Amino acid sequence: MNKPTGSNADATPASVATGNGPRHVAIIMDGNGRWAQQRGRPRLFGHHAGAKRVREIVEACPSLGVEYLTIFAFSTENWKRTQSEVAGLMSLFRRYITSQARDLKKNGVRVRFIGDRVRLEKSLIKMMDDLEEMTRDNTRVHLTVALNYGGRDEVARATKRMARDVAAGKLDAETVDEQTLTRYLDTRLLPDPDLVIRTSGEARISNFLLWQSAYAEYEFIETLWPDFSPEVFAGIVQNYAGRDRRYGGVKNA
Ligand code: IPE
Ligand code: IPE
Ligand code: MG
């Protein structure tokens, strides 16, 4: 485990000065339940504390040189949780959009959602669509929220759309390559993540951005998501700048 080294998120980190920082950071926000449990509180208390953290992490992005931030809010597997936890999370997402929409727009944050919307409630889908529309001209930070998202599900849905286009004569199957599939993914407008962070000490990716993270750097940290501060974030971004990404090649070749 790398220890974050940054102590002041406002200071310009070396990674920004050198241009070696991650352009796109993706975060698996894990550990809300354990954070609540440690305090003898219900799991939803942890989810609320976790949601409060998002704003300051988004706001820390520009000074860290991060243009794209993608956060995992609800996975295609999270429906397995109790009905009351799922309902609580869905109402938290609604409450979050309602309370944050104006500030997100004002602060230059462009919001996008990825994941399968079909299973979500109509009223929530409408709020997601409206927020995307409201913030579509913003460019300061690109915030993507993965909601009912699973990497395998995304590739399966992309493949289905691609197959339909082949059947309709809009796409020649012989020309299909990696770039073609990339264009059918939910993330088609985003660059690949440079750095994927998972909080809470679990060293797995739980079906997050499988295709897109083929060459991402990973950082697994013990901190539970509700304790993830801009200082911890800045430290991880600085660690990233010291890594040597070879993409299968040889250093300095
Ligand atoms: C992550 O926290 C948030 C969601 C998956 C919605 P968890 O709820 O998974 O927290 P732990 O892993 O049980 O501590
Ligand atoms: C991954 O966390 C999903 C989100 C953070 C939204 P989980 O807590 O659902 O993952 P597992 O079950 O530990 O793999
Ligand atoms: Mg978890």
mmCIF file of C-alpha atoms in Angstrom, residues 13-107:
data_model
loop_
_atom_site.group_PDB
_atom_site.id
_atom_site.type_symbol
_atom_site.label_atom_id
_atom_site.label_comp_id
_atom_site.label_asym_id
_atom_site.label_seq_id
_atom_site.Cartn_x
_atom_site.Cartn_y
_atom_site.Cartn_z
ATOM 1 C CA PRO A 13 1.619 19.259 -6.787
ATOM 2 C CA ALA A 14 4.754 18.435 -8.706
ATOM 3 C CA SER A 15 2.661 16.237 -11.010
ATOM 4 C CA VAL A 16 0.727 19.269 -12.231
ATOM 5 C CA ALA A 17 3.867 21.309 -12.800
ATOM 6 C CA THR A 18 5.459 18.499 -14.831
ATOM 7 C CA GLY A 19 2.300 17.449 -16.644
ATOM 8 C CA ASN A 20 2.774 13.873 -15.423
ATOM 9 C CA GLY A 21 -0.468 13.707 -13.493
ATOM 10 C CA PRO A 22 -3.462 11.535 -14.368
ATOM 11 C CA ARG A 23 -5.900 13.170 -16.761
ATOM 12 C CA HIS A 24 -8.680 10.728 -15.895
ATOM 13 C CA VAL A 25 -9.100 9.274 -12.397
ATOM 14 C CA ALA A 26 -11.743 6.637 -11.655
ATOM 15 C CA ILE A 27 -12.722 5.806 -8.076
ATOM 16 C CA ILE A 28 -14.409 2.760 -6.555
ATOM 17 C CA MET A 29 -15.934 4.467 -3.531
ATOM 18 C CA ASP A 30 -16.001 1.557 -1.098
ATOM 19 C CA GLY A 31 -16.295 1.202 2.662
ATOM 20 C CA ASN A 32 -19.395 3.239 3.556
ATOM 21 C CA GLY A 33 -21.016 0.287 5.310
ATOM 22 C CA ARG A 34 -17.962 -0.490 7.455
ATOM 23 C CA TRP A 35 -17.524 3.194 8.280
ATOM 24 C CA ALA A 36 -21.086 3.271 9.648
ATOM 25 C CA GLN A 37 -20.681 -0.058 11.412
ATOM 26 C CA GLN A 38 -17.592 1.237 13.246
ATOM 27 C CA ARG A 39 -19.841 3.966 14.644
ATOM 28 C CA GLY A 40 -22.688 1.638 15.516
ATOM 29 C CA ARG A 41 -24.894 3.265 12.893
ATOM 30 C CA PRO A 42 -26.974 1.841 10.012
ATOM 31 C CA ARG A 43 -25.326 1.363 6.614
ATOM 32 C CA LEU A 44 -27.254 4.254 5.082
ATOM 33 C CA PHE A 45 -25.598 6.627 7.524
ATOM 34 C CA GLY A 46 -22.322 5.639 5.864
ATOM 35 C CA HIS A 47 -23.757 6.195 2.396
ATOM 36 C CA HIS A 48 -24.843 9.700 3.357
ATOM 37 C CA ALA A 49 -21.389 10.472 4.770
ATOM 38 C CA GLY A 50 -19.865 9.083 1.560
ATOM 39 C CA ALA A 51 -22.072 11.233 -0.666
ATOM 40 C CA LYS A 52 -20.940 14.342 1.222
ATOM 41 C CA ARG A 53 -17.336 13.550 0.308
ATOM 42 C CA VAL A 54 -17.963 13.652 -3.428
ATOM 43 C CA ARG A 55 -18.270 17.404 -3.712
ATOM 44 C CA GLU A 56 -14.848 18.244 -2.289
ATOM 45 C CA ILE A 57 -13.156 15.536 -4.326
ATOM 46 C CA VAL A 58 -14.717 16.959 -7.510
ATOM 47 C CA GLU A 59 -13.616 20.437 -6.459
ATOM 48 C CA ALA A 60 -10.040 19.250 -5.866
ATOM 49 C CA CYS A 61 -9.704 18.006 -9.457
ATOM 50 C CA PRO A 62 -8.719 21.210 -11.319
ATOM 51 C CA SER A 63 -5.838 22.048 -8.967
ATOM 52 C CA LEU A 64 -4.562 18.474 -9.299
ATOM 53 C CA GLY A 65 -4.705 18.609 -13.094
ATOM 54 C CA VAL A 66 -7.476 15.977 -13.217
ATOM 55 C CA GLU A 67 -9.877 16.716 -16.090
ATOM 56 C CA TYR A 68 -12.052 13.610 -15.816
ATOM 57 C CA LEU A 69 -13.330 11.996 -12.638
ATOM 58 C CA THR A 70 -15.439 8.846 -12.820
ATOM 59 C CA ILE A 71 -17.050 7.490 -9.654
ATOM 60 C CA PHE A 72 -18.683 4.132 -9.005
ATOM 61 C CA ALA A 73 -21.948 4.831 -7.201
ATOM 62 C CA PHE A 74 -23.972 1.620 -7.744
ATOM 63 C CA SER A 75 -23.028 -1.600 -9.484
ATOM 64 C CA THR A 76 -25.181 -4.045 -11.432
ATOM 65 C CA GLU A 77 -24.483 -6.437 -8.547
ATOM 66 C CA ASN A 78 -25.585 -4.035 -5.802
ATOM 67 C CA TRP A 79 -29.258 -5.006 -6.390
ATOM 68 C CA LYS A 80 -28.412 -8.078 -4.296
ATOM 69 C CA ARG A 81 -28.484 -5.914 -1.165
ATOM 70 C CA THR A 82 -31.554 -5.609 1.049
ATOM 71 C CA GLN A 83 -34.526 -3.844 -0.418
ATOM 72 C CA SER A 84 -34.229 -1.116 2.199
ATOM 73 C CA GLU A 85 -30.562 -0.404 1.429
ATOM 74 C CA VAL A 86 -31.260 -0.273 -2.320
ATOM 75 C CA ALA A 87 -34.254 2.023 -1.803
ATOM 76 C CA GLY A 88 -32.199 4.214 0.529
ATOM 77 C CA LEU A 89 -29.424 4.501 -2.037
ATOM 78 C CA MET A 90 -31.867 5.393 -4.832
ATOM 79 C CA SER A 91 -33.417 8.109 -2.713
ATOM 80 C CA LEU A 92 -29.923 9.351 -1.805
ATOM 81 C CA PHE A 93 -29.083 9.658 -5.530
ATOM 82 C CA ARG A 94 -32.259 11.673 -6.046
ATOM 83 C CA ARG A 95 -31.567 13.872 -3.092
ATOM 84 C CA TYR A 96 -27.982 14.391 -4.206
ATOM 85 C CA ILE A 97 -28.963 15.464 -7.725
ATOM 86 C CA THR A 98 -31.610 17.850 -6.398
ATOM 87 C CA SER A 99 -29.315 19.487 -3.866
ATOM 88 C CA GLN A 100 -26.178 19.669 -6.023
ATOM 89 C CA ALA A 101 -27.477 20.456 -9.515
ATOM 90 C CA ARG A 102 -27.221 24.232 -9.304
ATOM 91 C CA ASP A 103 -23.738 24.255 -7.843
ATOM 92 C CA LEU A 104 -22.473 21.676 -10.298
ATOM 93 C CA LYS A 105 -23.684 23.874 -13.144
ATOM 94 C CA LYS A 106 -22.251 27.031 -11.579
ATOM 95 C CA ASN A 107 -18.902 25.382 -10.809
#
